[in-house]
Short mmCIF file of C-alpha atoms in Angstrom, two decimals:
data_model
loop_
_atom_site.label_atom_id
_atom_site.label_comp_id
_atom_site.label_asym_id
_atom_site.label_seq_id
_atom_site.Cartn_x
_atom_site.Cartn_y
_atom_site.Cartn_z
CA MET A 74 119.50 174.33 220.20
CA LYS A 75 117.13 177.18 219.35
CA ALA A 76 115.80 178.72 216.16
CA LEU A 77 115.54 182.34 215.07
CA VAL A 78 112.99 182.94 212.31
CA LEU A 79 112.95 186.25 210.48
CA SER A 80 109.44 187.44 209.65
CA GLY A 81 109.88 191.19 209.44
CA GLY A 82 110.63 192.99 206.20
CA ALA A 83 108.32 194.89 203.90
CA GLY A 84 108.08 192.41 201.01
CA THR A 85 108.46 195.13 198.39
CA ARG A 86 108.98 192.65 195.54
CA LEU A 87 105.53 191.12 196.17
CA ARG A 88 103.63 194.39 196.12
CA PRO A 89 100.73 195.13 195.91
CA ILE A 90 99.95 191.82 197.71
CA THR A 91 102.17 192.79 200.65
CA HIS A 92 100.59 196.21 201.10
CA THR A 93 97.91 194.36 203.06
CA SER A 94 99.52 191.03 203.98
CA ALA A 95 102.81 189.79 205.40
CA LYS A 96 104.94 188.21 202.67
CA GLN A 97 105.66 185.21 204.90
CA LEU A 98 101.93 184.45 205.03
CA VAL A 99 101.30 184.35 201.29
CA PRO A 100 100.13 180.75 200.79
CA VAL A 101 101.82 178.04 198.75
CA ALA A 102 99.44 175.13 198.04
CA ASN A 103 97.05 176.92 200.41
CA LYS A 104 99.51 177.00 203.34
CA PRO A 105 101.59 180.06 204.30
CA VAL A 106 105.25 179.89 203.32
CA LEU A 107 106.25 180.60 206.93
CA PHE A 108 104.48 177.44 208.12
CA TYR A 109 106.73 175.21 205.98
CA GLY A 110 109.77 176.67 207.75
CA LEU A 111 108.28 176.23 211.22
CA GLU A 112 107.40 172.63 210.42
CA ALA A 113 110.96 171.98 209.21
CA ILE A 114 112.34 173.44 212.44
CA ALA A 115 110.05 171.25 214.56
CA GLU A 116 110.98 168.15 212.53
CA ALA A 117 114.65 168.89 213.28
CA GLY A 118 113.89 168.56 216.99
CA ILE A 119 114.04 172.27 217.84
CA SER A 120 111.25 173.47 220.12
CA GLU A 121 112.31 176.99 221.25
CA VAL A 122 111.74 179.45 218.41
CA GLY A 123 112.16 183.22 218.38
CA ILE A 124 110.31 185.04 215.60
CA ILE A 125 111.53 188.48 214.56
CA VAL A 126 108.51 190.63 213.69
CA GLY A 127 108.09 194.12 212.27
CA ASP A 128 105.15 196.11 210.89
CA THR A 129 103.14 192.95 210.25
CA ALA A 130 103.62 191.63 213.80
CA ASP A 131 99.90 191.40 214.59
CA GLU A 132 99.21 189.33 211.49
CA ILE A 133 102.14 186.98 212.18
CA ARG A 134 101.05 186.55 215.81
CA ALA A 135 97.47 185.80 214.77
CA ALA A 136 98.59 183.15 212.28
CA VAL A 137 101.27 181.40 214.37
CA GLY A 138 99.94 181.91 217.88
CA ASP A 139 102.02 180.32 220.65
CA GLY A 140 103.43 177.75 218.22
CA SER A 141 101.74 174.75 219.84
CA ARG A 142 100.09 173.70 216.56
CA PHE A 143 103.61 173.13 215.19
CA GLY A 144 104.97 171.51 218.35
CA ILE A 145 107.13 174.52 219.22
CA GLU A 146 107.17 177.33 221.79
CA VAL A 147 107.30 180.78 220.19
CA THR A 148 108.81 184.00 221.56
CA TYR A 149 108.12 187.15 219.51
CA ILE A 150 110.97 189.65 219.17
CA PRO A 151 110.01 193.08 217.76
CA GLN A 152 112.37 194.79 215.31
CA GLU A 153 111.74 198.50 214.91
CA ALA A 154 112.86 198.50 211.27
CA PRO A 155 114.39 195.96 208.83
CA LEU A 156 117.98 196.86 209.72
CA GLY A 157 119.65 193.66 208.50
CA LEU A 158 119.97 190.00 209.39
CA ALA A 159 122.87 190.63 211.76
CA HIS A 160 120.74 193.24 213.54
CA ALA A 161 118.11 190.54 214.07
CA VAL A 162 120.74 188.38 215.79
CA LEU A 163 121.83 191.38 217.85
CA ILE A 164 118.37 192.13 219.23
CA ALA A 165 117.64 188.44 219.84
CA GLN A 166 120.65 187.83 222.10
CA ASP A 167 118.59 187.74 225.31
CA PHE A 168 116.40 185.02 223.80
CA LEU A 169 119.31 183.07 222.28
CA GLY A 170 121.56 183.24 225.32
CA ASP A 171 124.54 180.87 225.06
CA ASP A 172 122.74 178.32 222.91
CA ASP A 173 123.58 177.24 219.38
CA PHE A 174 120.86 178.24 216.93
CA VAL A 175 119.62 178.00 213.37
CA MET A 176 118.56 181.23 211.68
CA TYR A 177 115.82 180.69 209.09
CA LEU A 178 114.44 183.36 206.77
CA GLY A 179 110.66 183.07 206.97
CA ASP A 180 110.04 183.63 203.26
CA ASN A 181 112.50 180.94 202.13
CA PHE A 182 111.55 177.45 201.06
CA VAL A 183 113.88 174.43 201.29
CA VAL A 184 112.61 171.08 200.01
CA GLY A 185 113.51 168.20 202.30
CA GLY A 186 113.76 170.28 205.46
CA ILE A 187 116.84 170.96 207.59
CA THR A 188 117.02 167.91 209.87
CA GLY A 189 120.19 166.47 208.33
CA LEU A 190 121.91 169.85 208.40
CA VAL A 191 121.03 170.41 212.06
CA GLU A 192 122.24 166.94 213.06
CA GLU A 193 125.55 167.49 211.26
CA PHE A 194 126.00 170.85 212.98
CA ARG A 195 125.23 169.39 216.40
CA THR A 196 127.92 166.77 215.84
CA GLU A 197 130.67 168.96 214.35
CA ARG A 198 129.86 172.34 215.96
CA PRO A 199 131.78 174.74 213.71
CA ASP A 200 131.41 178.40 214.69
CA ALA A 201 129.17 178.92 211.67
CA GLN A 202 127.74 176.82 208.88
CA ILE A 203 126.09 178.25 205.78
CA LEU A 204 124.08 176.72 202.96
CA LEU A 205 125.03 177.51 199.37
CA THR A 206 123.43 176.84 196.02
CA GLU A 207 124.36 177.65 192.44
CA VAL A 208 122.31 180.50 190.93
CA SER A 209 122.21 182.08 187.49
CA ASP A 210 122.36 185.69 188.78
CA PRO A 211 124.57 185.93 191.89
CA THR A 212 124.33 189.76 191.96
CA SER A 213 120.97 189.46 193.74
CA PHE A 214 122.31 187.42 196.67
CA GLY A 215 125.02 187.10 199.26
CA VAL A 216 127.82 185.25 197.44
CA ALA A 217 130.49 182.92 198.86
CA GLU A 218 134.03 182.38 197.59
CA LEU A 219 135.55 179.01 198.40
CA GLY A 220 139.23 178.13 198.61
CA ASP A 221 140.90 175.17 196.95
CA ASP A 222 140.13 173.08 200.05
CA GLY A 223 136.43 173.93 199.81
CA ARG A 224 136.42 176.19 202.87
CA VAL A 225 134.77 179.60 202.84
CA VAL A 226 137.38 182.33 202.31
CA GLY A 227 135.15 185.31 201.57
CA LEU A 228 131.58 186.59 201.41
CA GLU A 229 130.05 189.52 199.54
CA GLU A 230 126.54 190.95 199.74
CA LYS A 231 124.93 191.47 196.31
CA PRO A 232 128.29 192.05 194.55
CA GLU A 233 128.45 193.85 191.22
CA HIS A 234 131.17 191.43 190.05
CA PRO A 235 130.59 188.10 191.85
CA LYS A 236 133.58 185.85 192.49
CA SER A 237 131.41 182.72 192.21
CA ASP A 238 127.88 181.59 191.40
CA LEU A 239 127.33 180.23 194.92
CA ALA A 240 124.56 182.12 196.71
CA LEU A 241 123.76 181.92 200.40
CA VAL A 242 120.52 180.09 201.08
CA GLY A 243 118.40 181.64 203.82
CA VAL A 244 119.37 179.09 206.49
CA TYR A 245 122.38 179.66 208.79
CA LEU A 246 123.68 177.76 211.83
CA PHE A 247 125.71 179.45 214.55
CA THR A 248 127.35 178.89 217.90
CA PRO A 249 127.36 181.82 220.38
CA ALA A 250 130.58 183.02 218.67
CA VAL A 251 128.39 184.96 216.23
CA HIS A 252 127.30 187.39 218.96
CA GLU A 253 130.78 188.89 219.16
CA ALA A 254 130.78 189.12 215.36
CA VAL A 255 127.52 191.08 215.10
CA ARG A 256 128.73 193.49 217.79
CA SER A 257 132.00 194.04 215.91
CA ILE A 258 130.64 195.15 212.53
CA GLY A 259 129.15 198.44 211.35
CA PRO A 260 126.29 199.21 208.96
CA SER A 261 126.81 198.57 205.25
CA LEU A 262 126.35 201.22 202.56
CA ARG A 263 122.64 200.47 202.54
CA GLY A 264 122.46 201.10 206.30
CA GLU A 265 122.04 197.51 207.44
CA LEU A 266 124.03 195.14 209.63
CA GLU A 267 124.77 192.39 207.11
CA ILE A 268 125.05 188.78 208.24
CA THR A 269 127.61 188.27 205.47
CA HIS A 270 129.84 190.88 207.18
CA ALA A 271 129.45 189.10 210.52
CA ILE A 272 130.42 185.75 208.97
CA GLN A 273 133.32 187.43 207.19
CA TRP A 274 134.46 188.74 210.59
CA LEU A 275 134.46 185.15 211.87
CA ILE A 276 136.54 184.10 208.85
CA ASP A 277 139.02 186.94 209.39
CA GLU A 278 139.31 185.91 213.05
CA LYS A 279 140.25 182.38 211.92
CA ARG A 280 137.07 180.88 213.30
CA ASP A 281 135.68 177.68 211.85
CA VAL A 282 133.20 178.62 209.12
CA ARG A 283 131.92 175.78 206.95
CA SER A 284 129.54 175.50 204.03
CA THR A 285 127.24 172.91 202.55
CA THR A 286 126.31 173.22 198.88
CA ILE A 287 122.81 171.89 198.32
CA SER A 288 121.66 170.43 195.03
CA GLY A 289 118.05 170.17 196.15
CA TYR A 290 115.32 172.70 195.71
CA TRP A 291 115.50 176.13 197.33
CA LYS A 292 113.66 179.35 196.60
CA ASP A 293 113.46 182.82 198.08
CA THR A 294 109.74 183.47 197.61
CA GLY A 295 110.18 187.23 197.56
CA ASN A 296 108.80 187.70 194.04
CA VAL A 297 105.82 186.45 192.07
CA THR A 298 107.81 184.24 189.68
CA ASP A 299 109.50 182.33 192.50
CA MET A 300 106.26 182.12 194.50
CA LEU A 301 104.53 180.43 191.56
CA GLU A 302 107.50 178.11 191.08
CA VAL A 303 107.44 177.05 194.75
CA ASN A 304 103.69 176.48 194.45
CA ARG A 305 104.40 174.22 191.46
CA SER A 306 107.04 172.29 193.38
CA VAL A 307 104.80 171.67 196.39
CA LEU A 308 101.85 170.62 194.25
CA GLU A 309 104.08 168.04 192.52
CA SER A 310 103.89 165.92 195.68
CA LEU A 311 100.18 166.52 196.33
CA GLU A 312 98.08 163.55 197.45
CA PRO A 313 94.63 163.50 195.81
CA HIS A 314 91.72 163.95 198.20
CA ASN A 315 88.09 164.98 197.89
CA ALA A 316 86.26 166.31 200.94
CA GLY A 317 83.93 168.49 198.88
CA VAL A 318 81.07 167.93 196.44
CA VAL A 319 81.72 167.21 192.75
CA ASP A 320 78.74 166.75 190.43
CA GLY A 321 78.46 164.17 187.65
CA ALA A 322 79.03 166.79 184.95
CA SER A 323 82.52 167.56 186.24
CA GLU A 324 85.81 165.84 185.45
CA ILE A 325 88.70 165.58 187.90
CA VAL A 326 91.99 164.51 186.31
CA GLY A 327 95.20 163.66 188.16
CA ARG A 328 96.25 164.77 191.65
CA VAL A 329 93.59 167.19 192.87
CA ARG A 330 92.78 168.05 196.49
CA ILE A 331 89.30 169.42 197.08
CA GLU A 332 88.89 170.67 200.63
CA GLU A 333 85.85 170.49 202.87
CA GLY A 334 82.81 172.47 201.78
CA ALA A 335 84.12 173.15 198.27
CA ARG A 336 81.68 172.55 195.38
CA VAL A 337 82.49 171.76 191.77
CA HIS A 338 79.77 172.01 189.11
CA GLY A 339 80.12 171.34 185.39
CA SER A 340 83.86 171.93 185.49
CA ARG A 341 87.14 170.28 184.57
CA ILE A 342 90.07 170.33 187.00
CA VAL A 343 93.43 168.95 185.89
CA GLY A 344 95.96 168.42 188.65
CA PRO A 345 98.08 168.91 190.44
CA ALA A 346 95.76 171.51 191.91
CA VAL A 347 94.12 172.37 195.21
CA ILE A 348 90.66 173.85 195.76
CA GLY A 349 90.15 175.50 199.14
CA ALA A 350 87.37 175.03 201.66
CA GLY A 351 84.09 176.72 200.76
CA THR A 352 85.21 177.56 197.22
CA VAL A 353 82.76 177.20 194.33
CA VAL A 354 83.99 176.16 190.87
CA SER A 355 81.26 176.38 188.25
CA ASP A 356 81.43 175.88 184.46
CA ALA A 357 85.17 176.47 184.64
CA TYR A 358 88.52 174.94 183.79
CA ILE A 359 91.29 174.86 186.39
CA GLY A 360 94.61 173.68 185.00
CA PRO A 361 97.77 172.20 186.54
CA PHE A 362 99.80 173.93 189.26
CA THR A 363 96.92 176.09 190.48
CA SER A 364 96.07 176.79 194.12
CA VAL A 365 92.68 178.31 194.84
CA SER A 366 92.27 179.33 198.46
CA GLU A 367 89.17 179.18 200.65
CA ASP A 368 85.84 180.92 199.93
CA CYS A 369 86.66 181.77 196.32
CA ARG A 370 84.47 181.60 193.22
CA ILE A 371 85.76 180.51 189.82
CA GLU A 372 82.92 180.70 187.29
CA ASP A 373 82.80 180.47 183.50
CA SER A 374 86.58 181.00 183.40
CA GLU A 375 89.89 179.27 182.73
CA ILE A 376 92.85 179.54 185.09
CA GLU A 377 96.18 177.71 185.18
CA TYR A 378 99.61 177.91 186.92
CA SER A 379 98.30 180.52 189.35
CA ILE A 380 97.60 181.27 193.00
CA VAL A 381 94.24 182.73 194.06
CA LEU A 382 93.98 183.98 197.64
CA ARG A 383 91.04 183.93 200.04
CA GLY A 384 87.66 185.35 199.09
CA SER A 385 88.44 186.22 195.47
CA SER A 386 86.37 185.60 192.36
CA VAL A 387 87.21 185.08 188.70
CA THR A 388 84.07 185.16 186.55
CA GLY A 389 83.56 185.20 182.81
CA VAL A 390 87.27 185.45 181.99
CA ARG A 391 88.54 183.46 179.02
CA ARG A 392 92.07 182.69 180.23
CA VAL A 393 94.18 183.54 183.29
CA GLU A 394 97.64 182.06 183.77
CA THR A 395 100.93 182.70 185.62
CA SER A 396 99.08 184.99 188.03
CA LEU A 397 99.04 185.78 191.75
CA ILE A 398 95.61 187.12 192.71
CA GLY A 399 95.27 188.66 196.17
CA ARG A 400 92.53 188.45 198.77
CA ASP A 401 88.95 189.61 198.07
CA VAL A 402 89.75 190.44 194.44
CA GLU A 403 87.15 190.51 191.66
CA VAL A 404 88.32 189.63 188.14
CA THR A 405 85.69 190.19 185.44
CA PRO A 406 85.63 190.96 181.71
CA ALA A 407 85.72 194.57 180.58
CA PRO A 408 82.56 195.80 178.81
CA ARG A 409 82.88 195.05 175.09
CA ASN A 410 81.76 198.47 173.91
CA LEU A 411 84.48 200.38 175.72
CA LYS A 412 87.46 201.54 173.67
CA ALA A 413 89.48 202.55 176.71
CA HIS A 414 90.70 200.55 179.70
CA ARG A 415 89.37 201.54 183.11
CA LEU A 416 91.78 200.69 185.91
CA VAL A 417 91.88 200.98 189.70
CA LEU A 418 95.39 199.89 190.73
CA GLY A 419 97.31 199.98 194.00
CA ASP A 420 100.86 201.22 194.40
CA HIS A 421 103.56 199.20 192.61
CA SER A 422 101.03 197.22 190.56
CA LYS A 423 102.01 195.61 187.25
CA VAL A 424 99.37 195.21 184.53
CA GLN A 425 99.57 193.65 181.05
CA ILE A 426 96.88 194.79 178.59
CA SER A 427 96.20 193.56 175.07
CA SER A 428 95.89 196.57 172.77
#
């Protein structure tokens, strides 16, 4: 069995972060989201992995390499444009051959991994198996309709009037039957080859399509709110560890991981939280569910329920919370004598200002 991991896409909902970084590499608890998926695939006993890459191919290649660090062998498959999940299957056929495979969206996060699901699929071998979960707003997802016997009878992509609250999770399992399906469908109204249409084709052809409704934790980390929530979930299981230097004037409370080379001076850190390698925390408060990446500086500031990426600094700021701060960012107080705000913002930024 092989795996197909989708790591193309523009990540528009995470802009401006994704103007300069692949969305799959935004870190959760200081580890890229994509890495959690690759680890889950390896734990399920799958070693041959194809990764679909787009405009951020060089960054993905640099981060993942040949896959040996995860115990897998990686083949990179370029996609000229994000033309749909079924298009990704179409262009990966040479890699997939006649093997069964799991398709995993690289910006999705599933607690508990996929080992049980893969083992069940290997035993039963339906033509397709999908994961479903109940969501509050089905209009943002692919939605499944189940019959009285629990079997999948219909799928819709982002429907205006959903027939259920069961959304497709970004993990799919297929036999080679799906290749005929993706060749048999046309582009949707938004110009993409939808995997929901390919699965619907299998249903219409009376193929065996099954579903598993998961009650565990799943998130599509495509927006800031969900990214912070996944970060919270991962930090909940954090094991405390201190490989840095903490002075006697500092207080560490709860589950806190301080990585090698980090220094904490005159500060209070309340876990769960992680402080990256080489980061300096001085005269600051870092609250629960905060991930500070490597080589950052948090000084004379308070920050909580946030993610701070590599090389950034937060100095002299009274309170920061529920924030995603990109790489090499400087956050400082505005001069007190100014009566106007002075801003330098990238495309698609969102700013909240107290008047």
